[in-house]
């Protein structure tokens, strides 16, 4: 709580024998003789180039899978409808607190968030942050506070301090830290993330995860890099700058 093998050159693959191989030379010569024009060899070369292009595309896709397996979690969430948009994170962490969180349909698994290319916040991370993705189908939060340190001041957001609680559906948070007093009902620990069923979200195959029917967290505190929700209702919303954060 988350190099590709050497690939033979395209010209030497069984699917695409290299230029000048007996079969390719013979096929080209026979086509030229039958057509009686210089256009036939060019047509054969074009067909061969198209075939080689398809082979390259297939191989490139296969090579890309291991390097992007964990990051594919966000794309999976988008396809499941849990994320409205797959976005590049700013790389600036923000704090979220609540006196109490109650949720139904809880899932949690490891993931990898990516910053925009050339982000000044990348540092020595390569523009990536290892996170724990928590997904809750329906959640309510009391006294929600969110703050981000802008350097010398904090952007502070509060909501749900009155009788009405903050409500969220299809809520996901990508966190580097999470603390509080938690209780779960019917929890399952050690699932493969691709088999999760409680929140309607499936993570990457082969990734450790857990899920539960319900979750209760008192004195919740998170350091997040991203938060998304299908619906997010914030009664009593206040946004302001402050000397201190949450």
Short mmCIF file of C-alpha atoms in Angstrom, two decimals:
data_model
loop_
_atom_site.label_atom_id
_atom_site.label_comp_id
_atom_site.label_asym_id
_atom_site.label_seq_id
_atom_site.Cartn_x
_atom_site.Cartn_y
_atom_site.Cartn_z
CA UNK A 1 0.00 0.00 0.00
CA UNK A 2 2.24 0.00 -5.48
CA UNK A 3 12.67 -3.02 -20.01
CA UNK A 4 11.46 -4.54 -22.29
CA UNK A 5 13.16 -7.65 -23.68
CA UNK A 6 15.40 -7.25 -26.66
CA UNK A 7 13.31 -7.30 -29.79
CA UNK A 8 14.79 -8.51 -33.09
CA UNK A 9 15.02 -5.93 -35.83
CA UNK A 10 11.93 -5.76 -37.99
CA UNK A 11 13.77 -6.89 -41.06
CA UNK A 12 14.63 -10.24 -39.46
CA UNK A 13 11.28 -11.26 -38.01
CA UNK A 14 9.50 -14.40 -39.24
CA UNK A 15 6.45 -12.25 -39.94
CA UNK A 16 8.47 -10.00 -42.20
CA UNK A 17 11.58 -11.50 -43.85
CA UNK A 18 14.36 -8.97 -44.46
CA UNK A 19 14.79 -7.19 -47.77
CA UNK A 20 16.61 -9.30 -50.27
CA UNK A 21 15.43 -12.65 -48.88
CA UNK A 22 14.85 -15.33 -51.55
CA UNK A 23 11.10 -15.42 -51.03
CA UNK A 24 10.72 -11.64 -51.26
CA UNK A 25 13.03 -11.33 -54.31
CA UNK A 26 11.28 -14.16 -56.10
CA UNK A 27 7.83 -12.76 -55.36
CA UNK A 28 8.80 -9.32 -56.60
CA UNK A 29 10.38 -10.66 -59.80
CA UNK A 30 7.33 -12.83 -60.60
CA UNK A 31 4.99 -9.89 -60.09
CA UNK A 32 7.14 -7.66 -62.32
CA UNK A 33 7.22 -10.24 -65.09
CA UNK A 34 3.48 -10.78 -64.97
CA UNK A 35 2.61 -7.07 -65.09
CA UNK A 36 5.24 -6.16 -67.64
CA UNK A 37 5.66 -2.69 -66.06
CA UNK A 38 7.85 -0.97 -63.49
CA UNK A 39 4.86 -0.21 -61.25
CA UNK A 40 4.55 -3.78 -59.88
CA UNK A 41 7.84 -3.75 -57.89
CA UNK A 42 6.83 -0.43 -56.37
CA UNK A 43 3.43 -1.86 -55.38
CA UNK A 44 5.10 -4.86 -53.75
CA UNK A 45 7.48 -2.58 -51.86
CA UNK A 46 4.56 -0.44 -50.67
CA UNK A 47 2.71 -3.52 -49.43
CA UNK A 48 5.84 -4.70 -47.65
CA UNK A 49 6.30 -1.27 -46.05
CA UNK A 50 2.70 -1.27 -44.85
CA UNK A 51 3.17 -4.76 -43.37
CA UNK A 52 6.40 -3.68 -41.66
CA UNK A 53 4.59 -0.64 -40.24
CA UNK A 54 1.94 -2.84 -38.70
CA UNK A 55 4.58 -5.14 -37.20
CA UNK A 56 6.44 -2.16 -35.71
CA UNK A 57 3.21 -0.80 -34.22
CA UNK A 58 2.35 -4.16 -32.66
CA UNK A 59 5.81 -4.59 -31.20
CA UNK A 60 5.89 -1.02 -29.85
CA UNK A 61 2.56 -1.63 -28.10
CA UNK A 62 3.83 -4.84 -26.49
CA UNK A 63 7.05 -3.16 -25.34
CA UNK A 64 5.11 -0.29 -23.77
CA UNK A 65 2.94 -2.50 -21.56
CA UNK A 66 5.43 -3.34 -18.75
CA UNK A 67 6.53 0.28 -18.35
CA UNK A 68 2.99 1.62 -18.08
CA UNK A 69 1.23 -1.20 -16.23
CA UNK A 70 0.81 0.61 -12.92
CA UNK A 71 0.02 3.98 -14.51
CA UNK A 72 -2.72 2.25 -16.48
CA UNK A 73 -4.77 2.30 -13.29
CA UNK A 74 -5.89 5.87 -14.00
CA UNK A 75 -6.90 4.96 -17.53
CA UNK A 76 -8.91 2.04 -16.15
CA UNK A 77 -10.65 4.37 -13.69
CA UNK A 78 -11.53 6.72 -16.53
CA UNK A 79 -13.01 3.85 -18.54
CA UNK A 80 -15.05 2.75 -15.51
CA UNK A 81 -16.46 6.28 -15.14
CA UNK A 82 -14.82 6.94 -11.76
CA UNK A 83 -12.65 9.70 -13.23
CA UNK A 84 -14.15 12.42 -15.36
CA UNK A 85 -10.78 13.11 -16.99
CA UNK A 86 -7.37 11.54 -16.84
CA UNK A 87 -5.06 14.45 -16.05
CA UNK A 88 -1.42 15.23 -15.38
CA UNK A 89 -0.95 16.14 -11.71
CA UNK A 90 0.69 19.45 -10.77
CA UNK A 91 3.10 17.68 -8.45
CA UNK A 92 2.11 19.99 -5.56
CA UNK A 93 0.70 17.91 -2.68
CA UNK A 94 -2.31 19.18 -0.76
CA UNK A 95 -3.70 18.32 2.66
CA UNK A 96 -7.24 17.06 3.26
CA UNK A 97 -8.75 16.59 6.70
CA UNK A 98 -12.21 15.67 8.04
CA UNK A 99 -13.44 14.99 11.53
CA UNK A 100 -15.31 11.99 10.17
CA UNK A 101 -15.68 10.09 6.89
CA UNK A 102 -18.31 7.44 6.26
CA UNK A 103 -18.43 5.51 3.01
CA UNK A 104 -20.06 2.56 1.30
CA UNK A 105 -18.20 0.55 -1.33
CA UNK A 106 -14.50 0.99 -0.48
CA UNK A 107 -11.44 -0.03 -2.52
CA UNK A 108 -7.73 0.73 -2.20
CA UNK A 109 -4.71 -0.14 -4.36
CA UNK A 110 -1.32 1.21 -5.43
CA UNK A 111 -0.83 3.48 -8.42
CA UNK A 112 1.48 5.92 -10.13
CA UNK A 113 0.60 9.54 -10.96
CA UNK A 114 2.41 11.50 -13.68
CA UNK A 115 3.19 15.20 -13.97
CA UNK A 116 3.12 17.18 -17.19
CA UNK A 117 6.31 16.93 -19.24
CA UNK A 118 8.86 19.49 -18.07
CA UNK A 119 7.05 20.23 -14.79
CA UNK A 120 9.22 22.34 -12.45
CA UNK A 121 7.89 20.22 -9.57
CA UNK A 122 9.36 16.98 -10.93
CA UNK A 123 12.66 17.30 -9.04
CA UNK A 124 14.49 13.96 -9.10
CA UNK A 125 11.27 11.92 -9.29
CA UNK A 126 11.14 11.81 -13.08
CA UNK A 127 7.75 13.49 -12.87
CA UNK A 128 6.11 10.52 -11.15
CA UNK A 129 4.59 10.04 -7.69
CA UNK A 130 3.85 6.69 -6.11
CA UNK A 131 0.39 6.88 -4.55
CA UNK A 132 -2.32 4.82 -2.91
CA UNK A 133 -5.64 5.18 -4.72
CA UNK A 134 -8.71 5.01 -2.48
CA UNK A 135 -12.10 4.68 -4.19
CA UNK A 136 -15.43 5.08 -2.39
CA UNK A 137 -18.75 4.62 -4.15
CA UNK A 138 -20.64 6.99 -1.83
CA UNK A 139 -19.13 9.08 0.99
CA UNK A 140 -20.07 11.74 3.52
CA UNK A 141 -17.53 13.93 5.33
CA UNK A 142 -17.84 16.24 8.36
CA UNK A 143 -15.84 19.48 8.60
CA UNK A 144 -13.88 19.01 5.40
CA UNK A 145 -10.71 21.09 5.07
CA UNK A 146 -8.35 21.24 2.09
CA UNK A 147 -5.20 23.33 1.87
CA UNK A 148 -2.25 23.70 -0.48
CA UNK A 149 0.99 25.44 0.47
CA UNK A 150 1.75 28.11 -2.15
CA UNK A 151 4.95 29.22 -0.48
CA UNK A 152 4.35 31.86 2.18
CA UNK A 153 0.58 31.44 2.13
CA UNK A 154 -1.99 28.68 1.88
CA UNK A 155 -5.06 28.31 -0.32
CA UNK A 156 -7.67 27.06 2.15
CA UNK A 157 -11.05 25.46 1.38
CA UNK A 158 -13.56 24.42 4.05
CA UNK A 159 -17.07 22.94 3.82
CA UNK A 160 -19.56 20.82 5.73
CA UNK A 161 -19.09 22.55 9.09
CA UNK A 162 -22.85 22.91 9.68
CA UNK A 163 -25.74 20.50 9.81
CA UNK A 164 -25.27 19.46 6.17
CA UNK A 165 -22.35 17.16 5.42
CA UNK A 166 -20.13 17.07 2.36
CA UNK A 167 -21.37 14.38 -0.02
CA UNK A 168 -19.44 12.65 -2.80
CA UNK A 169 -20.13 9.80 -5.22
CA UNK A 170 -17.51 7.85 -7.18
CA UNK A 171 -14.86 9.53 -5.04
CA UNK A 172 -11.19 8.71 -5.63
CA UNK A 173 -8.12 10.12 -3.90
CA UNK A 174 -4.47 9.54 -4.79
CA UNK A 175 -2.52 9.84 -1.53
CA UNK A 176 1.07 9.56 -0.40
CA UNK A 177 0.01 9.60 3.29
CA UNK A 178 -3.23 8.75 5.11
CA UNK A 179 -3.98 8.59 8.83
CA UNK A 180 -6.97 8.35 11.17
CA UNK A 181 -8.97 5.86 13.23
CA UNK A 182 -10.50 3.44 10.74
CA UNK A 183 -13.12 0.70 10.88
CA UNK A 184 -14.22 -1.55 8.01
CA UNK A 185 -17.08 -3.99 7.48
CA UNK A 186 -16.50 -7.21 5.50
CA UNK A 187 -12.96 -6.24 4.50
CA UNK A 188 -10.94 -8.32 2.04
CA UNK A 189 -7.15 -7.81 2.04
CA UNK A 190 -4.74 -9.05 -0.61
CA UNK A 191 -7.05 -9.00 -3.63
CA UNK A 192 -5.70 -8.55 -7.13
CA UNK A 193 -6.67 -4.97 -7.97
CA UNK A 194 -8.15 -6.06 -11.30
CA UNK A 195 -10.81 -8.13 -9.48
CA UNK A 196 -12.23 -5.41 -7.17
CA UNK A 197 -16.01 -5.07 -7.09
CA UNK A 198 -17.08 -2.84 -4.18
CA UNK A 199 -16.70 0.67 -5.67
CA UNK A 200 -17.11 -0.10 -9.36
CA UNK A 201 -13.40 0.53 -10.04
CA UNK A 202 -10.81 -1.99 -11.20
CA UNK A 203 -7.10 -1.39 -10.72
CA UNK A 204 -4.13 -2.82 -12.65
CA UNK A 205 -3.73 -6.59 -12.77
CA UNK A 206 -1.11 -7.99 -10.40
CA UNK A 207 -1.35 -5.06 -7.95
CA UNK A 208 -2.04 -5.63 -4.23
CA UNK A 209 -5.35 -4.21 -3.02
CA UNK A 210 -8.11 -4.37 -0.44
CA UNK A 211 -11.85 -3.67 -0.39
CA UNK A 212 -14.73 -3.50 2.09
CA UNK A 213 -18.48 -3.00 2.16
CA UNK A 214 -18.19 0.10 4.37
CA UNK A 215 -15.48 2.35 5.79
CA UNK A 216 -15.49 4.74 8.75
CA UNK A 217 -12.49 7.00 9.45
CA UNK A 218 -12.41 9.44 12.37
CA UNK A 219 -9.89 12.31 12.35
CA UNK A 220 -8.99 11.68 8.72
CA UNK A 221 -5.83 13.31 7.42
CA UNK A 222 -4.45 12.81 3.89
CA UNK A 223 -1.62 14.14 1.78
CA UNK A 224 -3.04 13.97 -1.73
CA UNK A 225 -1.87 14.55 -5.28
CA UNK A 226 -5.28 14.15 -6.93
CA UNK A 227 -8.96 13.92 -6.02
CA UNK A 228 -11.86 13.21 -8.36
CA UNK A 229 -15.58 12.59 -7.91
CA UNK A 230 -18.63 12.00 -10.05
CA UNK A 231 -20.62 14.34 -7.77
CA UNK A 232 -19.12 16.53 -5.01
CA UNK A 233 -21.53 18.59 -2.85
CA UNK A 234 -19.86 21.16 -0.58
CA UNK A 235 -22.39 22.91 1.69
CA UNK A 236 -21.07 26.05 3.36
CA UNK A 237 -18.09 26.24 0.99
CA UNK A 238 -15.46 28.86 1.87
CA UNK A 239 -12.30 29.55 -0.13
CA UNK A 240 -9.63 31.93 1.13
CA UNK A 241 -5.92 32.50 1.68
CA UNK A 242 -4.54 31.75 5.11
CA UNK A 243 -1.24 31.84 7.02
CA UNK A 244 -1.87 28.26 8.13
CA UNK A 245 -3.16 25.14 6.41
CA UNK A 246 -5.47 22.35 7.58
#
